[in-house]
Structure formats: C-alpha cells, structure tokens
Amino acid sequence: MVTLNRIYTRTGDAGSTRLATGAPVSKADLRVEAYGAVDETNACLGLARVHTGGAGEFDAILARVQNELFDLGADLAQPAKADEAPGSILRILDGQVARLEGEIDALNAELPPLASFVLPGGTPAAAALHLARTVCRRAEREAVRLVEAGEPVSGPALRYLNRLSDLLFVAARYANDRGAAEVFWQSGGTR
C-alpha cells in the first residue's frame, strides 16, 4: 500500500515530473501522456460506477478494472527492460487480458445483435461507459505512440488497453437495459 502524507511537493511547478524509476521527464512526455490517459479512463469508470452500484457482478467487474488500471499506470510509468526478472515490476499479465475477453463474451451473450452503430448515450451509466471507452482508446493510441517512438511498452499492457475498450463498449450496451435502451445511428437521418 502507498502512503501519501503530503499531496503537494512543488517539484512539478516547472513542468516536470518523475517516472516510477525516478527519472525526470516533462509532464508532456509521451509516457506521462499514456499513463495520464489511463488515469482519465479510471476517473470515467468511477463516474460510471456511480450509476452501477447496485448492479452486483457487473459493478464488481468495473471495480476490478479500476484497480487494474492503477496496475496498468504503474506498468506504463516504468519502462520495461529486456533483462527484467518476471514479477520484479508490477506489470499487466496475459491472464488479465484473457479475463477481459471472457467478460466481454459473457456480457455480449446477453445482448441482441447489432443492426447499426450505437450512439453514446441512453442511460447515465451507459453514457459514462461510452466516455470511458473513448478515453481508453486515446490511452491505447498514446501507448502505441510510445512504441512507435522506440520506447518499451509491455505487450500485455497494449493488449489490455485494446480489450478494455471492447469491454467498455459491451458494458455500455449492457448498461442500456441489456440493449433495450440503446440509441442507434441513423445514417443520413438528419438530412
């Protein structure tokens, strides 16, 4: 557990911060952008959970994901090294990605097939989950930018972000009264 006795340190006043390794970087660094977008995804999930608190197992999935997003932020805040001993650094694992896939399949099995694109909206929970999904997609793009810049990012972390956005899409549909309250795009319907 982390103990935070003091919230402000003044060390970031000039626009810099430190990675989990202690290395100083700009607050606009690609790595900071990536784990910052993960943090935003987590905040969006917190908003969604205001509306899913009584939803039993569904809310439990979202609660677990919120905790895993802290793990993912820690993973991204410490660049992976080729000689890293397994388990020496908090990393996202392939088993966590597989669990997301199972949850996607289980939720999706309770939904009607899609006949059109879904507009973000419907219930408050669904709208918040759609917001979380779009922020998660941005986090994924930021992580890909890191990789494209030659920075190390673990494969499971990238896969987790990709599957999480899929889970959040299916979760938004599920939160829309299992698809009954969905709002569909009407192609050219406003011309």
mmCIF file of the C-alpha atoms, coordinates in Angstrom:
data_MODEL
# 
_entry.id   MODEL 
# 
loop_
_atom_site.group_PDB 
_atom_site.id 
_atom_site.type_symbol 
_atom_site.label_atom_id 
_atom_site.label_alt_id 
_atom_site.label_comp_id 
_atom_site.label_asym_id 
_atom_site.label_entity_id 
_atom_site.label_seq_id 
_atom_site.pdbx_PDB_ins_code 
_atom_site.Cartn_x 
_atom_site.Cartn_y 
_atom_site.Cartn_z 
_atom_site.occupancy 
_atom_site.B_iso_or_equiv 
_atom_site.pdbx_formal_charge 
_atom_site.auth_seq_id 
_atom_site.auth_comp_id 
_atom_site.auth_asym_id 
_atom_site.auth_atom_id 
_atom_site.pdbx_PDB_model_num 
ATOM 1   C CA . MET A 1 1   ? 0.000   0.000   0.000   1.00 0.00 ? 1   MET A CA 1 
ATOM 2   C CA . VAL A 1 2   ? 1.196   3.512   -0.764  1.00 0.00 ? 2   VAL A CA 1 
ATOM 3   C CA . THR A 1 3   ? 1.122   6.142   1.984   1.00 0.00 ? 3   THR A CA 1 
ATOM 4   C CA . LEU A 1 4   ? 0.648   9.745   0.886   1.00 0.00 ? 4   LEU A CA 1 
ATOM 5   C CA . ASN A 1 5   ? 1.113   12.118  3.773   1.00 0.00 ? 5   ASN A CA 1 
ATOM 6   C CA . ARG A 1 6   ? 1.751   15.179  1.671   1.00 0.00 ? 6   ARG A CA 1 
ATOM 7   C CA . ILE A 1 7   ? -0.198  15.904  -1.512  1.00 0.00 ? 7   ILE A CA 1 
ATOM 8   C CA . TYR A 1 8   ? 1.792   18.793  -2.952  1.00 0.00 ? 8   TYR A CA 1 
ATOM 9   C CA . THR A 1 9   ? 5.547   18.686  -3.341  1.00 0.00 ? 9   THR A CA 1 
ATOM 10  C CA . ARG A 1 10  ? 6.195   21.707  -5.599  1.00 0.00 ? 10  ARG A CA 1 
ATOM 11  C CA . THR A 1 11  ? 8.563   19.537  -7.654  1.00 0.00 ? 11  THR A CA 1 
ATOM 12  C CA . GLY A 1 12  ? 6.294   19.749  -10.702 1.00 0.00 ? 12  GLY A CA 1 
ATOM 13  C CA . ASP A 1 13  ? 5.919   23.521  -10.693 1.00 0.00 ? 13  ASP A CA 1 
ATOM 14  C CA . ALA A 1 14  ? 8.338   23.913  -13.611 1.00 0.00 ? 14  ALA A CA 1 
ATOM 15  C CA . GLY A 1 15  ? 6.556   21.337  -15.775 1.00 0.00 ? 15  GLY A CA 1 
ATOM 16  C CA . SER A 1 16  ? 8.486   18.208  -14.917 1.00 0.00 ? 16  SER A CA 1 
ATOM 17  C CA . THR A 1 17  ? 7.674   15.002  -13.072 1.00 0.00 ? 17  THR A CA 1 
ATOM 18  C CA . ARG A 1 18  ? 9.369   11.695  -12.347 1.00 0.00 ? 18  ARG A CA 1 
ATOM 19  C CA . LEU A 1 19  ? 8.678   8.247   -13.701 1.00 0.00 ? 19  LEU A CA 1 
ATOM 20  C CA . ALA A 1 20  ? 8.449   5.294   -11.325 1.00 0.00 ? 20  ALA A CA 1 
ATOM 21  C CA . THR A 1 21  ? 12.172  4.747   -11.987 1.00 0.00 ? 21  THR A CA 1 
ATOM 22  C CA . GLY A 1 22  ? 12.895  8.206   -10.579 1.00 0.00 ? 22  GLY A CA 1 
ATOM 23  C CA . ALA A 1 23  ? 13.955  9.552   -13.982 1.00 0.00 ? 23  ALA A CA 1 
ATOM 24  C CA . PRO A 1 24  ? 12.865  13.164  -14.516 1.00 0.00 ? 24  PRO A CA 1 
ATOM 25  C CA . VAL A 1 25  ? 10.696  13.842  -17.583 1.00 0.00 ? 25  VAL A CA 1 
ATOM 26  C CA . SER A 1 26  ? 8.483   16.598  -18.936 1.00 0.00 ? 26  SER A CA 1 
ATOM 27  C CA . LYS A 1 27  ? 4.835   16.425  -17.928 1.00 0.00 ? 27  LYS A CA 1 
ATOM 28  C CA . ALA A 1 28  ? 4.205   16.386  -21.697 1.00 0.00 ? 28  ALA A CA 1 
ATOM 29  C CA . ASP A 1 29  ? 6.371   13.258  -22.180 1.00 0.00 ? 29  ASP A CA 1 
ATOM 30  C CA . LEU A 1 30  ? 4.711   10.522  -24.257 1.00 0.00 ? 30  LEU A CA 1 
ATOM 31  C CA . ARG A 1 31  ? 4.896   8.085   -21.353 1.00 0.00 ? 31  ARG A CA 1 
ATOM 32  C CA . VAL A 1 32  ? 3.229   10.570  -18.993 1.00 0.00 ? 32  VAL A CA 1 
ATOM 33  C CA . GLU A 1 33  ? 0.535   11.180  -21.622 1.00 0.00 ? 33  GLU A CA 1 
ATOM 34  C CA . ALA A 1 34  ? -0.106  7.426   -21.829 1.00 0.00 ? 34  ALA A CA 1 
ATOM 35  C CA . TYR A 1 35  ? -0.475  6.757   -18.128 1.00 0.00 ? 35  TYR A CA 1 
ATOM 36  C CA . GLY A 1 36  ? -2.330  10.058  -17.731 1.00 0.00 ? 36  GLY A CA 1 
ATOM 37  C CA . ALA A 1 37  ? -4.950  8.847   -20.212 1.00 0.00 ? 37  ALA A CA 1 
ATOM 38  C CA . VAL A 1 38  ? -5.178  5.596   -18.243 1.00 0.00 ? 38  VAL A CA 1 
ATOM 39  C CA . ASP A 1 39  ? -5.868  7.686   -15.128 1.00 0.00 ? 39  ASP A CA 1 
ATOM 40  C CA . GLU A 1 40  ? -8.593  9.586   -17.027 1.00 0.00 ? 40  GLU A CA 1 
ATOM 41  C CA . THR A 1 41  ? -10.138 6.268   -18.072 1.00 0.00 ? 41  THR A CA 1 
ATOM 42  C CA . ASN A 1 42  ? -10.215 5.264   -14.419 1.00 0.00 ? 42  ASN A CA 1 
ATOM 43  C CA . ALA A 1 43  ? -11.941 8.529   -13.459 1.00 0.00 ? 43  ALA A CA 1 
ATOM 44  C CA . CYS A 1 44  ? -14.566 7.933   -16.161 1.00 0.00 ? 44  CYS A CA 1 
ATOM 45  C CA . LEU A 1 45  ? -15.151 4.452   -14.757 1.00 0.00 ? 45  LEU A CA 1 
ATOM 46  C CA . GLY A 1 46  ? -15.611 5.979   -11.311 1.00 0.00 ? 46  GLY A CA 1 
ATOM 47  C CA . LEU A 1 47  ? -18.329 8.181   -12.779 1.00 0.00 ? 47  LEU A CA 1 
ATOM 48  C CA . ALA A 1 48  ? -19.975 5.185   -14.449 1.00 0.00 ? 48  ALA A CA 1 
ATOM 49  C CA . ARG A 1 49  ? -19.922 3.263   -11.174 1.00 0.00 ? 49  ARG A CA 1 
ATOM 50  C CA . VAL A 1 50  ? -21.976 5.996   -9.501  1.00 0.00 ? 50  VAL A CA 1 
ATOM 51  C CA . HIS A 1 51  ? -24.780 4.559   -11.657 1.00 0.00 ? 51  HIS A CA 1 
ATOM 52  C CA . THR A 1 52  ? -23.923 0.835   -11.394 1.00 0.00 ? 52  THR A CA 1 
ATOM 53  C CA . GLY A 1 53  ? -23.514 0.439   -7.623  1.00 0.00 ? 53  GLY A CA 1 
ATOM 54  C CA . GLY A 1 54  ? -26.464 -1.908  -7.266  1.00 0.00 ? 54  GLY A CA 1 
ATOM 55  C CA . ALA A 1 55  ? -25.609 -3.984  -10.312 1.00 0.00 ? 55  ALA A CA 1 
ATOM 56  C CA . GLY A 1 56  ? -23.865 -6.842  -8.462  1.00 0.00 ? 56  GLY A CA 1 
ATOM 57  C CA . GLU A 1 57  ? -21.396 -8.741  -10.617 1.00 0.00 ? 57  GLU A CA 1 
ATOM 58  C CA . PHE A 1 58  ? -21.478 -6.088  -13.356 1.00 0.00 ? 58  PHE A CA 1 
ATOM 59  C CA . ASP A 1 59  ? -20.306 -3.399  -10.922 1.00 0.00 ? 59  ASP A CA 1 
ATOM 60  C CA . ALA A 1 60  ? -17.756 -5.834  -9.472  1.00 0.00 ? 60  ALA A CA 1 
ATOM 61  C CA . ILE A 1 61  ? -16.198 -6.188  -12.940 1.00 0.00 ? 61  ILE A CA 1 
ATOM 62  C CA . LEU A 1 62  ? -15.877 -2.416  -13.213 1.00 0.00 ? 62  LEU A CA 1 
ATOM 63  C CA . ALA A 1 63  ? -14.413 -2.179  -9.681  1.00 0.00 ? 63  ALA A CA 1 
ATOM 64  C CA . ARG A 1 64  ? -11.777 -4.785  -10.537 1.00 0.00 ? 64  ARG A CA 1 
ATOM 65  C CA . VAL A 1 65  ? -10.939 -2.943  -13.756 1.00 0.00 ? 65  VAL A CA 1 
ATOM 66  C CA . GLN A 1 66  ? -10.456 0.281   -11.794 1.00 0.00 ? 66  GLN A CA 1 
ATOM 67  C CA . ASN A 1 67  ? -7.868  -1.457  -9.632  1.00 0.00 ? 67  ASN A CA 1 
ATOM 68  C CA . GLU A 1 68  ? -6.199  -2.971  -12.686 1.00 0.00 ? 68  GLU A CA 1 
ATOM 69  C CA . LEU A 1 69  ? -5.967  0.472   -14.273 1.00 0.00 ? 69  LEU A CA 1 
ATOM 70  C CA . PHE A 1 70  ? -3.747  1.524   -11.364 1.00 0.00 ? 70  PHE A CA 1 
ATOM 71  C CA . ASP A 1 71  ? -1.602  -1.538  -12.125 1.00 0.00 ? 71  ASP A CA 1 
ATOM 72  C CA . LEU A 1 72  ? -1.534  -0.515  -15.790 1.00 0.00 ? 72  LEU A CA 1 
ATOM 73  C CA . GLY A 1 73  ? -0.494  3.019   -14.865 1.00 0.00 ? 73  GLY A CA 1 
ATOM 74  C CA . ALA A 1 74  ? 2.343   1.590   -12.789 1.00 0.00 ? 74  ALA A CA 1 
ATOM 75  C CA . ASP A 1 75  ? 3.319   -0.655  -15.712 1.00 0.00 ? 75  ASP A CA 1 
ATOM 76  C CA . LEU A 1 76  ? 3.456   2.302   -18.116 1.00 0.00 ? 76  LEU A CA 1 
ATOM 77  C CA . ALA A 1 77  ? 5.272   4.528   -15.597 1.00 0.00 ? 77  ALA A CA 1 
ATOM 78  C CA . GLN A 1 78  ? 8.235   2.152   -15.530 1.00 0.00 ? 78  GLN A CA 1 
ATOM 79  C CA . PRO A 1 79  ? 9.681   1.321   -18.946 1.00 0.00 ? 79  PRO A CA 1 
ATOM 80  C CA . ALA A 1 80  ? 10.057  -2.428  -19.467 1.00 0.00 ? 80  ALA A CA 1 
ATOM 81  C CA . LYS A 1 81  ? 13.608  -3.763  -19.697 1.00 0.00 ? 81  LYS A CA 1 
ATOM 82  C CA . ALA A 1 82  ? 14.734  -6.818  -21.651 1.00 0.00 ? 82  ALA A CA 1 
ATOM 83  C CA . ASP A 1 83  ? 16.589  -8.232  -18.626 1.00 0.00 ? 83  ASP A CA 1 
ATOM 84  C CA . GLU A 1 84  ? 13.716  -7.634  -16.196 1.00 0.00 ? 84  GLU A CA 1 
ATOM 85  C CA . ALA A 1 85  ? 13.085  -10.578 -13.893 1.00 0.00 ? 85  ALA A CA 1 
ATOM 86  C CA . PRO A 1 86  ? 9.477   -11.814 -14.143 1.00 0.00 ? 86  PRO A CA 1 
ATOM 87  C CA . GLY A 1 87  ? 7.428   -10.467 -11.264 1.00 0.00 ? 87  GLY A CA 1 
ATOM 88  C CA . SER A 1 88  ? 10.038  -7.909  -10.207 1.00 0.00 ? 88  SER A CA 1 
ATOM 89  C CA . ILE A 1 89  ? 7.939   -4.990  -11.510 1.00 0.00 ? 89  ILE A CA 1 
ATOM 90  C CA . LEU A 1 90  ? 4.162   -4.604  -11.383 1.00 0.00 ? 90  LEU A CA 1 
ATOM 91  C CA . ARG A 1 91  ? 3.042   -5.449  -14.915 1.00 0.00 ? 91  ARG A CA 1 
ATOM 92  C CA . ILE A 1 92  ? -0.224  -6.321  -16.606 1.00 0.00 ? 92  ILE A CA 1 
ATOM 93  C CA . LEU A 1 93  ? -0.369  -10.060 -17.308 1.00 0.00 ? 93  LEU A CA 1 
ATOM 94  C CA . ASP A 1 94  ? -1.812  -12.007 -20.217 1.00 0.00 ? 94  ASP A CA 1 
ATOM 95  C CA . GLY A 1 95  ? -4.226  -13.649 -17.753 1.00 0.00 ? 95  GLY A CA 1 
ATOM 96  C CA . GLN A 1 96  ? -5.803  -10.253 -17.097 1.00 0.00 ? 96  GLN A CA 1 
ATOM 97  C CA . VAL A 1 97  ? -6.314  -9.781  -20.844 1.00 0.00 ? 97  VAL A CA 1 
ATOM 98  C CA . ALA A 1 98  ? -7.885  -13.248 -21.080 1.00 0.00 ? 98  ALA A CA 1 
ATOM 99  C CA . ARG A 1 99  ? -10.231 -12.436 -18.193 1.00 0.00 ? 99  ARG A CA 1 
ATOM 100 C CA . LEU A 1 100 ? -11.406 -9.305  -20.055 1.00 0.00 ? 100 LEU A CA 1 
ATOM 101 C CA . GLU A 1 101 ? -12.099 -11.445 -23.119 1.00 0.00 ? 101 GLU A CA 1 
ATOM 102 C CA . GLY A 1 102 ? -14.197 -13.847 -21.038 1.00 0.00 ? 102 GLY A CA 1 
ATOM 103 C CA . GLU A 1 103 ? -16.166 -10.974 -19.542 1.00 0.00 ? 103 GLU A CA 1 
ATOM 104 C CA . ILE A 1 104 ? -16.731 -9.436  -22.980 1.00 0.00 ? 104 ILE A CA 1 
ATOM 105 C CA . ASP A 1 105 ? -18.106 -12.768 -24.221 1.00 0.00 ? 105 ASP A CA 1 
ATOM 106 C CA . ALA A 1 106 ? -20.322 -13.252 -21.146 1.00 0.00 ? 106 ALA A CA 1 
ATOM 107 C CA . LEU A 1 107 ? -21.850 -9.766  -21.313 1.00 0.00 ? 107 LEU A CA 1 
ATOM 108 C CA . ASN A 1 108 ? -22.212 -9.872  -25.089 1.00 0.00 ? 108 ASN A CA 1 
ATOM 109 C CA . ALA A 1 109 ? -24.094 -13.181 -24.873 1.00 0.00 ? 109 ALA A CA 1 
ATOM 110 C CA . GLU A 1 110 ? -26.903 -11.318 -23.066 1.00 0.00 ? 110 GLU A CA 1 
ATOM 111 C CA . LEU A 1 111 ? -27.231 -8.635  -25.763 1.00 0.00 ? 111 LEU A CA 1 
ATOM 112 C CA . PRO A 1 112 ? -29.155 -8.561  -29.032 1.00 0.00 ? 112 PRO A CA 1 
ATOM 113 C CA . PRO A 1 113 ? -27.055 -8.479  -32.220 1.00 0.00 ? 113 PRO A CA 1 
ATOM 114 C CA . LEU A 1 114 ? -26.191 -5.020  -33.510 1.00 0.00 ? 114 LEU A CA 1 
ATOM 115 C CA . ALA A 1 115 ? -28.058 -3.805  -36.600 1.00 0.00 ? 115 ALA A CA 1 
ATOM 116 C CA . SER A 1 116 ? -26.475 -0.335  -36.643 1.00 0.00 ? 116 SER A CA 1 
ATOM 117 C CA . PHE A 1 117 ? -23.787 1.735   -34.974 1.00 0.00 ? 117 PHE A CA 1 
ATOM 118 C CA . VAL A 1 118 ? -24.595 2.763   -31.414 1.00 0.00 ? 118 VAL A CA 1 
ATOM 119 C CA . LEU A 1 119 ? -24.581 6.412   -30.402 1.00 0.00 ? 119 LEU A CA 1 
ATOM 120 C CA . PRO A 1 120 ? -23.068 7.149   -26.997 1.00 0.00 ? 120 PRO A CA 1 
ATOM 121 C CA . GLY A 1 121 ? -25.978 7.731   -24.652 1.00 0.00 ? 121 GLY A CA 1 
ATOM 122 C CA . GLY A 1 122 ? -29.043 6.037   -23.287 1.00 0.00 ? 122 GLY A CA 1 
ATOM 123 C CA . THR A 1 123 ? -28.811 5.541   -19.533 1.00 0.00 ? 123 THR A CA 1 
ATOM 124 C CA . PRO A 1 124 ? -26.402 7.618   -17.391 1.00 0.00 ? 124 PRO A CA 1 
ATOM 125 C CA . ALA A 1 125 ? -24.277 4.506   -16.773 1.00 0.00 ? 125 ALA A CA 1 
ATOM 126 C CA . ALA A 1 126 ? -24.071 3.730   -20.490 1.00 0.00 ? 126 ALA A CA 1 
ATOM 127 C CA . ALA A 1 127 ? -23.148 7.317   -21.373 1.00 0.00 ? 127 ALA A CA 1 
ATOM 128 C CA . ALA A 1 128 ? -20.354 7.282   -18.770 1.00 0.00 ? 128 ALA A CA 1 
ATOM 129 C CA . LEU A 1 129 ? -19.113 3.903   -20.013 1.00 0.00 ? 129 LEU A CA 1 
ATOM 130 C CA . HIS A 1 130 ? -19.012 5.214   -23.587 1.00 0.00 ? 130 HIS A CA 1 
ATOM 131 C CA . LEU A 1 131 ? -16.954 8.165   -22.336 1.00 0.00 ? 131 LEU A CA 1 
ATOM 132 C CA . ALA A 1 132 ? -14.614 5.737   -20.558 1.00 0.00 ? 132 ALA A CA 1 
ATOM 133 C CA . ARG A 1 133 ? -14.346 3.732   -23.799 1.00 0.00 ? 133 ARG A CA 1 
ATOM 134 C CA . THR A 1 134 ? -13.283 6.733   -25.863 1.00 0.00 ? 134 THR A CA 1 
ATOM 135 C CA . VAL A 1 135 ? -10.727 7.845   -23.272 1.00 0.00 ? 135 VAL A CA 1 
ATOM 136 C CA . CYS A 1 136 ? -9.422  4.265   -23.141 1.00 0.00 ? 136 CYS A CA 1 
ATOM 137 C CA . ARG A 1 137 ? -8.976  4.327   -26.927 1.00 0.00 ? 137 ARG A CA 1 
ATOM 138 C CA . ARG A 1 138 ? -6.928  7.508   -26.513 1.00 0.00 ? 138 ARG A CA 1 
ATOM 139 C CA . ALA A 1 139 ? -4.792  5.814   -23.865 1.00 0.00 ? 139 ALA A CA 1 
ATOM 140 C CA . GLU A 1 140 ? -4.221  2.981   -26.324 1.00 0.00 ? 140 GLU A CA 1 
ATOM 141 C CA . ARG A 1 141 ? -3.181  5.449   -29.040 1.00 0.00 ? 141 ARG A CA 1 
ATOM 142 C CA . GLU A 1 142 ? -0.776  7.137   -26.605 1.00 0.00 ? 142 GLU A CA 1 
ATOM 143 C CA . ALA A 1 143 ? 0.764   3.761   -25.709 1.00 0.00 ? 143 ALA A CA 1 
ATOM 144 C CA . VAL A 1 144 ? 1.159   2.954   -29.416 1.00 0.00 ? 144 VAL A CA 1 
ATOM 145 C CA . ARG A 1 145 ? 2.872   6.335   -29.924 1.00 0.00 ? 145 ARG A CA 1 
ATOM 146 C CA . LEU A 1 146 ? 5.324   5.301   -27.218 1.00 0.00 ? 146 LEU A CA 1 
ATOM 147 C CA . VAL A 1 147 ? 6.106   2.074   -29.055 1.00 0.00 ? 147 VAL A CA 1 
ATOM 148 C CA . GLU A 1 148 ? 6.429   3.912   -32.380 1.00 0.00 ? 148 GLU A CA 1 
ATOM 149 C CA . ALA A 1 149 ? 8.897   6.309   -30.724 1.00 0.00 ? 149 ALA A CA 1 
ATOM 150 C CA . GLY A 1 150 ? 11.054  3.308   -29.778 1.00 0.00 ? 150 GLY A CA 1 
ATOM 151 C CA . GLU A 1 151 ? 10.020  3.285   -26.126 1.00 0.00 ? 151 GLU A CA 1 
ATOM 152 C CA . PRO A 1 152 ? 9.410   -0.062  -24.434 1.00 0.00 ? 152 PRO A CA 1 
ATOM 153 C CA . VAL A 1 153 ? 5.833   -0.963  -23.534 1.00 0.00 ? 153 VAL A CA 1 
ATOM 154 C CA . SER A 1 154 ? 4.844   -4.459  -22.474 1.00 0.00 ? 154 SER A CA 1 
ATOM 155 C CA . GLY A 1 155 ? 2.722   -6.446  -24.912 1.00 0.00 ? 155 GLY A CA 1 
ATOM 156 C CA . PRO A 1 156 ? 0.130   -7.360  -22.281 1.00 0.00 ? 156 PRO A CA 1 
ATOM 157 C CA . ALA A 1 157 ? -0.311  -3.654  -21.435 1.00 0.00 ? 157 ALA A CA 1 
ATOM 158 C CA . LEU A 1 158 ? -1.121  -2.842  -25.063 1.00 0.00 ? 158 LEU A CA 1 
ATOM 159 C CA . ARG A 1 159 ? -3.457  -5.824  -25.379 1.00 0.00 ? 159 ARG A CA 1 
ATOM 160 C CA . TYR A 1 160 ? -5.176  -4.900  -22.099 1.00 0.00 ? 160 TYR A CA 1 
ATOM 161 C CA . LEU A 1 161 ? -5.991  -1.411  -23.384 1.00 0.00 ? 161 LEU A CA 1 
ATOM 162 C CA . ASN A 1 162 ? -7.336  -2.824  -26.627 1.00 0.00 ? 162 ASN A CA 1 
ATOM 163 C CA . ARG A 1 163 ? -9.576  -5.380  -24.892 1.00 0.00 ? 163 ARG A CA 1 
ATOM 164 C CA . LEU A 1 164 ? -10.656 -2.917  -22.226 1.00 0.00 ? 164 LEU A CA 1 
ATOM 165 C CA . SER A 1 165 ? -12.112 -0.551  -24.810 1.00 0.00 ? 165 SER A CA 1 
ATOM 166 C CA . ASP A 1 166 ? -14.034 -3.528  -26.235 1.00 0.00 ? 166 ASP A CA 1 
ATOM 167 C CA . LEU A 1 167 ? -15.253 -4.458  -22.750 1.00 0.00 ? 167 LEU A CA 1 
ATOM 168 C CA . LEU A 1 168 ? -16.381 -0.883  -22.131 1.00 0.00 ? 168 LEU A CA 1 
ATOM 169 C CA . PHE A 1 169 ? -18.341 -0.864  -25.406 1.00 0.00 ? 169 PHE A CA 1 
ATOM 170 C CA . VAL A 1 170 ? -20.129 -4.075  -24.483 1.00 0.00 ? 170 VAL A CA 1 
ATOM 171 C CA . ALA A 1 171 ? -20.599 -2.837  -20.907 1.00 0.00 ? 171 ALA A CA 1 
ATOM 172 C CA . ALA A 1 172 ? -22.235 0.358   -22.201 1.00 0.00 ? 172 ALA A CA 1 
ATOM 173 C CA . ARG A 1 173 ? -24.661 -1.730  -24.258 1.00 0.00 ? 173 ARG A CA 1 
ATOM 174 C CA . TYR A 1 174 ? -25.326 -3.917  -21.221 1.00 0.00 ? 174 TYR A CA 1 
ATOM 175 C CA . ALA A 1 175 ? -25.946 -0.823  -19.060 1.00 0.00 ? 175 ALA A CA 1 
ATOM 176 C CA . ASN A 1 176 ? -28.534 0.323   -21.605 1.00 0.00 ? 176 ASN A CA 1 
ATOM 177 C CA . ASP A 1 177 ? -31.051 -2.156  -20.235 1.00 0.00 ? 177 ASP A CA 1 
ATOM 178 C CA . ARG A 1 178 ? -29.180 -5.008  -21.919 1.00 0.00 ? 178 ARG A CA 1 
ATOM 179 C CA . GLY A 1 179 ? -29.552 -3.288  -25.283 1.00 0.00 ? 179 GLY A CA 1 
ATOM 180 C CA . ALA A 1 180 ? -33.217 -2.268  -24.960 1.00 0.00 ? 180 ALA A CA 1 
ATOM 181 C CA . ALA A 1 181 ? -32.414 1.412   -24.300 1.00 0.00 ? 181 ALA A CA 1 
ATOM 182 C CA . GLU A 1 182 ? -29.702 1.825   -26.939 1.00 0.00 ? 182 GLU A CA 1 
ATOM 183 C CA . VAL A 1 183 ? -29.629 4.829   -29.230 1.00 0.00 ? 183 VAL A CA 1 
ATOM 184 C CA . PHE A 1 184 ? -28.781 3.899   -32.818 1.00 0.00 ? 184 PHE A CA 1 
ATOM 185 C CA . TRP A 1 185 ? -27.145 5.939   -35.542 1.00 0.00 ? 185 TRP A CA 1 
ATOM 186 C CA . GLN A 1 186 ? -29.496 6.677   -38.417 1.00 0.00 ? 186 GLN A CA 1 
ATOM 187 C CA . SER A 1 187 ? -27.305 7.060   -41.484 1.00 0.00 ? 187 SER A CA 1 
ATOM 188 C CA . GLY A 1 188 ? -28.250 10.301  -43.224 1.00 0.00 ? 188 GLY A CA 1 
ATOM 189 C CA . GLY A 1 189 ? -31.309 10.553  -40.995 1.00 0.00 ? 189 GLY A CA 1 
ATOM 190 C CA . THR A 1 190 ? -30.906 14.270  -40.336 1.00 0.00 ? 190 THR A CA 1 
ATOM 191 C CA . ARG A 1 191 ? -30.527 15.484  -43.943 1.00 0.00 ? 191 ARG A CA 1 
# 
